[in-house]
PDB file of C-alpha atoms and ligand atoms in Angstrom:
ATOM      1  CA  MET Z  16       0.177  16.434   0.789  1.00 98.00           C
ATOM      2  CA  ARG Z  17      -3.347  14.917   1.099  1.00 98.00           C
ATOM      3  CA  LEU Z  18      -3.914  11.500   2.026  1.00 98.00           C
ATOM      4  CA  GLN Z  19      -7.185   9.671   1.593  1.00 98.00           C
ATOM      5  CA  TYR Z  20      -7.776   6.259   2.117  1.00 99.00           C
ATOM      6  CA  LEU Z  21      -9.710   3.892   0.390  1.00 98.00           C
ATOM      7  CA  SER Z  22     -10.213   1.280   2.188  1.00 98.00           C
ATOM      8  CA  HIS Z  23      -8.560  -2.253   2.319  1.00 98.00           C
ATOM      9  CA  SER Z  24      -4.974  -1.748   1.088  1.00 99.00           C
ATOM     10  CA  CYS Z  25      -5.679   1.281  -1.265  1.00 99.00           C
ATOM     11  CA  PHE Z  26      -4.095   4.287  -0.120  1.00 99.00           C
ATOM     12  CA  MET Z  27      -4.595   7.547  -2.430  1.00 98.00           C
ATOM     13  CA  ILE Z  28      -1.369  10.664  -2.347  1.00 98.00           C
ATOM     14  CA  ASN Z  29      -2.656  13.977  -4.147  1.00 98.00           C
ATOM     15  CA  THR Z  30       0.708  15.858  -3.935  1.00 98.00           C
ATOM     16  CA  ASP Z  31       1.273  20.066  -3.368  1.00 98.00           C
ATOM     17  CA  ALA Z  32       2.457  19.322  -7.459  1.00 98.00           C
ATOM     18  CA  ASN Z  33      -0.616  18.038  -8.494  1.00 97.00           C
ATOM     19  CA  GLN Z  34       0.036  14.251  -9.079  1.00 98.00           C
ATOM     20  CA  THR Z  35      -1.806  11.748  -7.664  1.00 98.00           C
ATOM     21  CA  ILE Z  36      -0.865   8.503  -6.795  1.00 98.00           C
ATOM     22  CA  LEU Z  37      -2.843   5.340  -6.142  1.00 98.00           C
ATOM     23  CA  ILE Z  38      -1.792   2.185  -4.131  1.00 99.00           C
ATOM     24  CA  ASP Z  39      -2.920  -1.189  -4.807  1.00 99.00           C
ATOM     25  CA  PRO Z  40      -6.861   0.194  -6.151  1.00 98.00           C
ATOM     26  CA  PHE Z  41      -9.404  -2.179  -5.110  1.00 98.00           C
ATOM     27  CA  LEU Z  42     -12.263   0.030  -4.412  1.00 98.00           C
ATOM     28  CA  ASP Z  43     -15.559  -1.989  -7.019  1.00 98.00           C
ATOM     29  CA  ASP Z  44     -15.355  -5.337  -5.960  1.00 98.00           C
ATOM     30  CA  ASN Z  45     -14.718  -4.104  -2.082  1.00 98.00           C
ATOM     31  CA  PRO Z  46     -17.903  -3.646  -0.019  1.00 98.00           C
ATOM     32  CA  ASN Z  47     -16.316  -0.742   2.073  1.00 98.00           C
ATOM     33  CA  ALA Z  48     -14.601   0.982  -0.699  1.00 98.00           C
ATOM     34  CA  PRO Z  49     -16.033   4.144  -0.587  1.00 98.00           C
ATOM     35  CA  LEU Z  50     -15.050   5.739  -3.926  1.00 98.00           C
ATOM     36  CA  LYS Z  51     -15.400   2.619  -7.359  1.00 98.00           C
ATOM     37  CA  SER Z  52     -13.060   2.497 -10.390  1.00 98.00           C
ATOM     38  CA  LYS Z  53     -14.712   5.507 -12.604  1.00 98.00           C
ATOM     39  CA  ASP Z  54     -14.633   8.226  -9.206  1.00 98.00           C
ATOM     40  CA  VAL Z  55     -10.810   8.152  -9.702  1.00 98.00           C
ATOM     41  CA  SER Z  56      -7.823   8.865 -12.015  1.00 98.00           C
ATOM     42  CA  ALA Z  57      -4.408   8.718 -11.252  1.00 98.00           C
ATOM     43  CA  ASP Z  58      -0.871   9.446 -12.846  1.00 98.00           C
ATOM     44  CA  PHE Z  59       0.526   6.646 -10.827  1.00 99.00           C
ATOM     45  CA  ILE Z  60      -0.653   3.079  -9.440  1.00 99.00           C
ATOM     46  CA  VAL Z  61       1.445   1.458  -7.018  1.00 99.00           C
ATOM     47  CA  VAL Z  62       0.939  -1.947  -7.163  1.00 99.00           C
ATOM     48  CA  THR Z  63       2.262  -4.608  -4.637  1.00 99.00           C
ATOM     49  CA  HIS Z  64       1.132  -7.553  -6.071  1.00 98.00           C
ATOM     50  CA  ALA Z  65      -1.334  -9.518  -8.527  1.00 98.00           C
ATOM     51  CA  HIS Z  66      -3.811 -10.884  -5.862  1.00 98.00           C
ATOM     52  CA  GLY Z  67      -7.678  -9.205  -7.013  1.00 98.00           C
ATOM     53  CA  ASP Z  68      -8.253  -7.181  -3.724  1.00 98.00           C
ATOM     54  CA  HIS Z  69      -4.188  -5.435  -4.587  1.00 98.00           C
ATOM     55  CA  LEU Z  70      -4.424  -5.411  -7.899  1.00 98.00           C
ATOM     56  CA  GLY Z  71      -8.197  -4.615  -7.623  1.00 98.00           C
ATOM     57  CA  ASP Z  72      -9.334  -2.191 -10.434  1.00 98.00           C
ATOM     58  CA  THR Z  73      -5.581  -1.043 -11.927  1.00 98.00           C
ATOM     59  CA  LEU Z  74      -6.564  -2.299 -15.361  1.00 98.00           C
ATOM     60  CA  LYS Z  75     -10.084  -0.096 -15.487  1.00 98.00           C
ATOM     61  CA  ILE Z  76      -7.957   2.815 -13.710  1.00 98.00           C
ATOM     62  CA  ALA Z  77      -5.166   3.238 -15.669  1.00 98.00           C
ATOM     63  CA  ASP Z  78      -4.667   5.405 -18.399  1.00 98.00           C
ATOM     64  CA  LYS Z  79      -2.348   3.385 -21.081  1.00 98.00           C
ATOM     65  CA  GLU Z  80      -1.349   6.657 -21.748  1.00 97.00           C
ATOM     66  CA  LYS Z  81      -1.179   9.001 -18.839  1.00 98.00           C
ATOM     67  CA  THR Z  82      -0.804   6.855 -16.394  1.00 98.00           C
ATOM     68  CA  THR Z  83       2.534   4.913 -14.742  1.00 98.00           C
ATOM     69  CA  ILE Z  84       2.397   1.155 -12.614  1.00 99.00           C
ATOM     70  CA  ILE Z  85       4.824   0.640 -10.272  1.00 99.00           C
ATOM     71  CA  CYS Z  86       5.563  -2.550  -9.950  1.00 98.00           C
ATOM     72  CA  VAL Z  87       7.874  -5.954  -9.482  1.00 98.00           C
ATOM     73  CA  ASN Z  88       9.260  -6.556 -13.142  1.00 98.00           C
ATOM     74  CA  GLU Z  89       7.032  -9.694 -13.806  1.00 98.00           C
ATOM     75  CA  LEU Z  90       3.909  -8.110 -12.593  1.00 98.00           C
ATOM     76  CA  ALA Z  91       4.973  -5.162 -15.266  1.00 98.00           C
ATOM     77  CA  GLU Z  92       5.750  -7.798 -17.813  1.00 98.00           C
ATOM     78  CA  TYR Z  93       1.488  -8.548 -17.647  1.00 98.00           C
ATOM     79  CA  PHE Z  94       0.547  -4.967 -17.691  1.00 98.00           C
ATOM     80  CA  ASN Z  95       3.042  -4.403 -20.336  1.00 98.00           C
ATOM     81  CA  SER Z  96       1.848  -7.286 -22.831  1.00 98.00           C
ATOM     82  CA  LYS Z  97      -1.839  -5.455 -22.377  1.00 98.00           C
ATOM     83  CA  GLY Z  98      -1.067  -1.824 -23.477  1.00 98.00           C
ATOM     84  CA  TYR Z  99       0.350  -0.886 -19.876  1.00 98.00           C
ATOM     85  CA  LYS Z 100       2.739   1.630 -19.773  1.00 98.00           C
ATOM     86  CA  ALA Z 101       4.429  -0.539 -16.989  1.00 98.00           C
ATOM     87  CA  HIS Z 102       7.934   1.109 -14.522  1.00 98.00           C
ATOM     88  CA  ASN Z 103       9.724  -2.524 -14.110  1.00 98.00           C
ATOM     89  CA  MET Z 104      10.609  -2.490 -10.852  1.00 98.00           C
ATOM     90  CA  HIS Z 105      11.908  -4.553  -8.354  1.00 98.00           C
ATOM     91  CA  ILE Z 106      12.376  -5.327  -4.556  1.00 98.00           C
ATOM     92  CA  GLY Z 107      15.486  -3.139  -3.233  1.00 98.00           C
ATOM     93  CA  GLY Z 108      15.824  -1.209  -5.888  1.00 98.00           C
ATOM     94  CA  SER Z 109      14.527   2.178  -6.631  1.00 98.00           C
ATOM     95  CA  TYR Z 110      13.717   5.521  -8.378  1.00 98.00           C
ATOM     96  CA  ASP Z 111      13.108   9.058  -8.925  1.00 98.00           C
ATOM     97  CA  PHE Z 112       9.452   9.656 -10.354  1.00 98.00           C
ATOM     98  CA  VAL Z 113       8.848  12.745 -10.673  1.00 98.00           C
ATOM     99  CA  PHE Z 114       6.067  12.510  -7.868  1.00 98.00           C
ATOM    100  CA  GLY Z 115       9.289  11.571  -5.595  1.00 98.00           C
ATOM    101  CA  ARG Z 116      11.210   8.626  -5.063  1.00 98.00           C
ATOM    102  CA  ALA Z 117       9.586   4.817  -4.740  1.00 99.00           C
ATOM    103  CA  LYS Z 118      11.832   2.317  -3.508  1.00 98.00           C
ATOM    104  CA  LEU Z 119      10.793  -1.517  -3.472  1.00 98.00           C
ATOM    105  CA  THR Z 120      11.105  -3.708  -0.753  1.00 98.00           C
ATOM    106  CA  ILE Z 121      10.410  -7.478   0.183  1.00 98.00           C
ATOM    107  CA  ALA Z 122       7.354  -8.701   0.810  1.00 98.00           C
ATOM    108  CA  HIS Z 123       6.480 -12.562   2.898  1.00 98.00           C
ATOM    109  CA  HIS Z 124       3.543 -12.997   0.481  1.00 98.00           C
ATOM    110  CA  SER Z 125       2.659 -15.032  -2.871  1.00 98.00           C
ATOM    111  CA  SER Z 126       1.454 -12.989  -6.392  1.00 98.00           C
ATOM    112  CA  PHE Z 127      -0.986 -14.712  -9.101  1.00 98.00           C
ATOM    113  CA  THR Z 128      -3.232 -13.168 -10.177  1.00 97.00           C
ATOM    114  CA  PRO Z 129      -7.446 -14.223 -10.014  1.00 93.00           C
ATOM    115  CA  GLU Z 130      -6.492 -16.184 -13.521  1.00 94.00           C
ATOM    116  CA  GLY Z 131      -3.819 -18.080 -11.374  1.00 96.00           C
ATOM    117  CA  GLU Z 132      -0.729 -16.819 -13.120  1.00 97.00           C
ATOM    118  CA  CYS Z 133       2.256 -16.038 -11.496  1.00 98.00           C
ATOM    119  CA  MET Z 134       3.579 -13.154 -11.255  1.00 98.00           C
ATOM    120  CA  GLY Z 135       7.113 -12.537  -9.152  1.00 98.00           C
ATOM    121  CA  PRO Z 136       7.798 -12.047  -6.142  1.00 98.00           C
ATOM    122  CA  ALA Z 137       5.167  -9.384  -3.407  1.00 98.00           C
ATOM    123  CA  ALA Z 138       6.420  -6.372  -2.533  1.00 99.00           C
ATOM    124  CA  GLY Z 139       6.461  -3.243  -0.447  1.00 99.00           C
ATOM    125  CA  VAL Z 140       7.394   0.289  -1.004  1.00 99.00           C
ATOM    126  CA  VAL Z 141       8.747   2.953   1.027  1.00 99.00           C
ATOM    127  CA  LEU Z 142       7.404   6.183  -1.064  1.00 99.00           C
ATOM    128  CA  THR Z 143       9.928   9.587  -0.388  1.00 98.00           C
ATOM    129  CA  ILE Z 144       7.512  12.263  -1.055  1.00 98.00           C
ATOM    130  CA  GLU Z 145       8.168  15.836  -0.028  1.00 98.00           C
ATOM    131  CA  GLY Z 146      10.718  14.856   2.436  1.00 98.00           C
ATOM    132  CA  LYS Z 147       8.365  12.473   4.162  1.00 98.00           C
ATOM    133  CA  ASN Z 148       9.009   8.477   3.810  1.00 98.00           C
ATOM    134  CA  LEU Z 149       5.878   6.700   3.792  1.00 99.00           C
ATOM    135  CA  TYR Z 150       5.895   2.505   4.228  1.00 99.00           C
ATOM    136  CA  HIS Z 151       3.807   0.691   2.499  1.00 99.00           C
ATOM    137  CA  PRO Z 152       4.662  -2.833   2.973  1.00 98.00           C
ATOM    138  CA  GLY Z 153       2.072  -4.618   1.082  1.00 98.00           C
ATOM    139  CA  ASP Z 154       0.825  -8.179   2.124  1.00 99.00           C
ATOM    140  CA  THR Z 155       3.216  -9.732   4.303  1.00 99.00           C
ATOM    141  CA  GLY Z 156       3.669 -11.831   7.719  1.00 98.00           C
ATOM    142  CA  ILE Z 157       6.172  -9.420  10.561  1.00 98.00           C
ATOM    143  CA  PHE Z 158       9.854  -9.823   9.524  1.00 98.00           C
ATOM    144  CA  TYR Z 159      13.036  -9.384  10.981  1.00 98.00           C
ATOM    145  CA  ASP Z 160      14.045  -6.177   8.405  1.00 98.00           C
ATOM    146  CA  MET Z 161      10.939  -3.797   8.916  1.00 98.00           C
ATOM    147  CA  LYS Z 162      13.403  -1.972  11.718  1.00 98.00           C
ATOM    148  CA  LEU Z 163      16.292  -2.593   8.924  1.00 98.00           C
ATOM    149  CA  ILE Z 164      14.165  -0.391   6.266  1.00 98.00           C
ATOM    150  CA  GLY Z 165      13.169   2.286   9.196  1.00 98.00           C
ATOM    151  CA  GLU Z 166      16.750   3.062  10.225  1.00 98.00           C
ATOM    152  CA  MET Z 167      17.184   2.966   6.422  1.00 98.00           C
ATOM    153  CA  ASN Z 168      14.161   5.214   5.495  1.00 98.00           C
ATOM    154  CA  PRO Z 169      13.029   6.772   8.911  1.00 98.00           C
ATOM    155  CA  LEU Z 170       9.230   6.294   8.383  1.00 98.00           C
ATOM    156  CA  ASP Z 171       6.997   9.402   9.310  1.00 98.00           C
ATOM    157  CA  TYR Z 172       4.089   6.782   8.624  1.00 98.00           C
ATOM    158  CA  MET Z 173       3.451   2.930   8.024  1.00 99.00           C
ATOM    159  CA  PHE Z 174       0.404   1.650   6.369  1.00 99.00           C
ATOM    160  CA  VAL Z 175       0.246  -1.594   9.068  1.00 99.00           C
ATOM    161  CA  PRO Z 176      -2.439  -4.289   7.447  1.00 99.00           C
ATOM    162  CA  ILE Z 177      -3.866  -6.029  10.736  1.00 98.00           C
ATOM    163  CA  GLY Z 178      -6.780  -8.107   9.312  1.00 98.00           C
ATOM    164  CA  ASP Z 179      -4.098 -11.929  10.603  1.00 98.00           C
ATOM    165  CA  ASN Z 180      -4.584 -14.946   8.597  1.00 98.00           C
ATOM    166  CA  TYR Z 181      -3.430 -13.564   5.502  1.00 98.00           C
ATOM    167  CA  THR Z 182      -1.291 -10.951   7.033  1.00 98.00           C
ATOM    168  CA  MET Z 183      -0.477 -10.524   9.927  1.00 98.00           C
ATOM    169  CA  GLY Z 184      -2.296  -9.270  13.222  1.00 98.00           C
ATOM    170  CA  ILE Z 185      -2.747  -6.860  15.654  1.00 98.00           C
ATOM    171  CA  GLU Z 186      -0.248  -8.152  17.650  1.00 98.00           C
ATOM    172  CA  ASP Z 187       2.007  -9.114  14.882  1.00 99.00           C
ATOM    173  CA  GLY Z 188       1.446  -5.701  13.910  1.00 99.00           C
ATOM    174  CA  VAL Z 189       2.239  -3.909  16.828  1.00 99.00           C
ATOM    175  CA  LYS Z 190       5.460  -5.493  17.142  1.00 99.00           C
ATOM    176  CA  ALA Z 191       6.389  -4.151  13.483  1.00 99.00           C
ATOM    177  CA  VAL Z 192       5.312  -0.542  14.389  1.00 99.00           C
ATOM    178  CA  GLU Z 193       8.051  -1.087  17.168  1.00 98.00           C
ATOM    179  CA  LEU Z 194      10.080  -2.651  14.702  1.00 98.00           C
ATOM    180  CA  ALA Z 195      10.338   0.047  11.648  1.00 99.00           C
ATOM    181  CA  ASN Z 196       9.522   3.068  13.960  1.00 98.00           C
ATOM    182  CA  PRO Z 197       7.588   5.245  11.997  1.00 98.00           C
ATOM    183  CA  LYS Z 198       6.004   8.620  13.239  1.00 98.00           C
ATOM    184  CA  VAL Z 199       2.694   7.095  12.936  1.00 98.00           C
ATOM    185  CA  ALA Z 200       0.741   3.686  12.307  1.00 99.00           C
ATOM    186  CA  ILE Z 201      -1.803   3.929  10.555  1.00 99.00           C
ATOM    187  CA  PRO Z 202      -3.684   0.014  10.616  1.00 99.00           C
ATOM    188  CA  MET Z 203      -5.428  -1.830   6.581  1.00 99.00           C
ATOM    189  CA  HIS Z 204      -6.181  -4.627   5.463  1.00 99.00           C
ATOM    190  CA  TYR Z 205      -9.288  -5.616   7.802  1.00 98.00           C
ATOM    191  CA  ASP Z 206     -12.521  -6.092   8.074  1.00 98.00           C
ATOM    192  CA  THR Z 207     -13.246  -6.429   4.152  1.00 98.00           C
ATOM    193  CA  PHE Z 208     -13.816  -9.949   4.431  1.00 97.00           C
ATOM    194  CA  PRO Z 209     -15.429 -12.005   7.329  1.00 98.00           C
ATOM    195  CA  VAL Z 210     -11.734 -13.636   7.989  1.00 98.00           C
ATOM    196  CA  ILE Z 211     -10.097 -10.767   7.992  1.00 98.00           C
ATOM    197  CA  LYS Z 212     -12.191  -8.600  10.875  1.00 98.00           C
ATOM    198  CA  ALA Z 213     -10.389  -6.531  13.227  1.00 98.00           C
ATOM    199  CA  ASP Z 214     -10.870  -3.844  15.206  1.00 98.00           C
ATOM    200  CA  PRO Z 215      -7.780  -0.384  14.524  1.00 98.00           C
ATOM    201  CA  SER Z 216      -8.846   1.072  17.679  1.00 98.00           C
ATOM    202  CA  LEU Z 217      -7.476  -1.471  19.798  1.00 98.00           C
ATOM    203  CA  PHE Z 218      -4.408  -2.036  17.186  1.00 99.00           C
ATOM    204  CA  CYS Z 219      -3.843   1.837  17.786  1.00 98.00           C
ATOM    205  CA  THR Z 220      -4.400   1.662  21.350  1.00 98.00           C
ATOM    206  CA  LYS Z 221      -1.703  -1.201  21.684  1.00 98.00           C
ATOM    207  CA  VAL Z 222       0.780   1.388  19.304  1.00 98.00           C
ATOM    208  CA  ARG Z 223       0.493   3.659  21.394  1.00 98.00           C
ATOM    209  CA  GLU Z 224       1.251   1.665  24.058  1.00 98.00           C
ATOM    210  CA  ILE Z 225       4.877   1.295  23.151  1.00 98.00           C
ATOM    211  CA  GLY Z 226       4.523   5.013  22.780  1.00 98.00           C
ATOM    212  CA  LYS Z 227       3.594   5.848  19.407  1.00 98.00           C
ATOM    213  CA  LYS Z 228       1.268   7.739  17.562  1.00 98.00           C
ATOM    214  CA  CYS Z 229      -1.253   5.802  15.121  1.00 98.00           C
ATOM    215  CA  ILE Z 230      -4.717   7.074  13.034  1.00 98.00           C
ATOM    216  CA  VAL Z 231      -7.223   4.635  11.868  1.00 98.00           C
ATOM    217  CA  MET Z 232      -8.673   6.184   8.905  1.00 98.00           C
ATOM    218  CA  LYS Z 233     -12.331   6.546   8.311  1.00 98.00           C
ATOM    219  CA  TYR Z 234     -13.234   5.322   4.744  1.00 98.00           C
ATOM    220  CA  GLY Z 235     -12.775   7.568   2.475  1.00 98.00           C
ATOM    221  CA  GLU Z 236     -11.415   9.622   5.485  1.00 98.00           C
ATOM    222  CA  GLU Z 237      -7.943  12.220   3.891  1.00 98.00           C
ATOM    223  CA  ILE Z 238      -5.575  14.266   5.665  1.00 98.00           C
ATOM    224  CA  THR Z 239      -3.361  16.804   5.147  1.00 98.00           C
ATOM    225  CA  ILE Z 240       0.570  14.980   5.981  1.00 98.00           C
TER     226      ILE Z 240
HETATM  227 NI1   NI G  29      -2.301 -10.791  -1.257  1.00 56.18          NI
HETATM  228 MN1   MN G  30      -4.666  -8.929   0.152  1.00 56.18          MN
END
């Protein structure tokens, strides 16, 4: 599969079977996004929570017939009420989609639309695709159960918010990697706004100091995993 980083918390996965999965597509109002909503399409969109920088351009990108939006029940009902096709799940639950498996995990965060409507809890997700486990924690503070998530779903890749202020910062992010124990850590959720400025290279240096692999993906960079 191919993994592309579209900046902030947005990743695009293209599977060998030509399924496209977008996570948290915040593009049009994101100064760092290398692509805009008009440039992308997706078979599936995972939305970790309803904040504008995660729900992002989901309503513009999703095709009402072809795209399945994966998220917690309350947010799924929001999409369904607007005529979109959402798959209702909830934290702790997993489901086999055509591309692989999605399992929602806890996130210590909130989930309100830009209009101020509460959309249930924020979540993270473990995606199992082509035998690999990818953990996208969404926006969250550190929590000790990351260790359990990693033990029960041995992680190949973990995307780690490091921007601080709204989520973990670098120090907590490194500890999160130690707890979840992925083969490779990739920093996210930094530099989009002045308040979340952070140095992803410093994060990776500290992750390597605990004996783990870390990759700083450039905005728009695509790797085969
Ligand atoms: Ni948020
Ligand atoms: Mn955020």
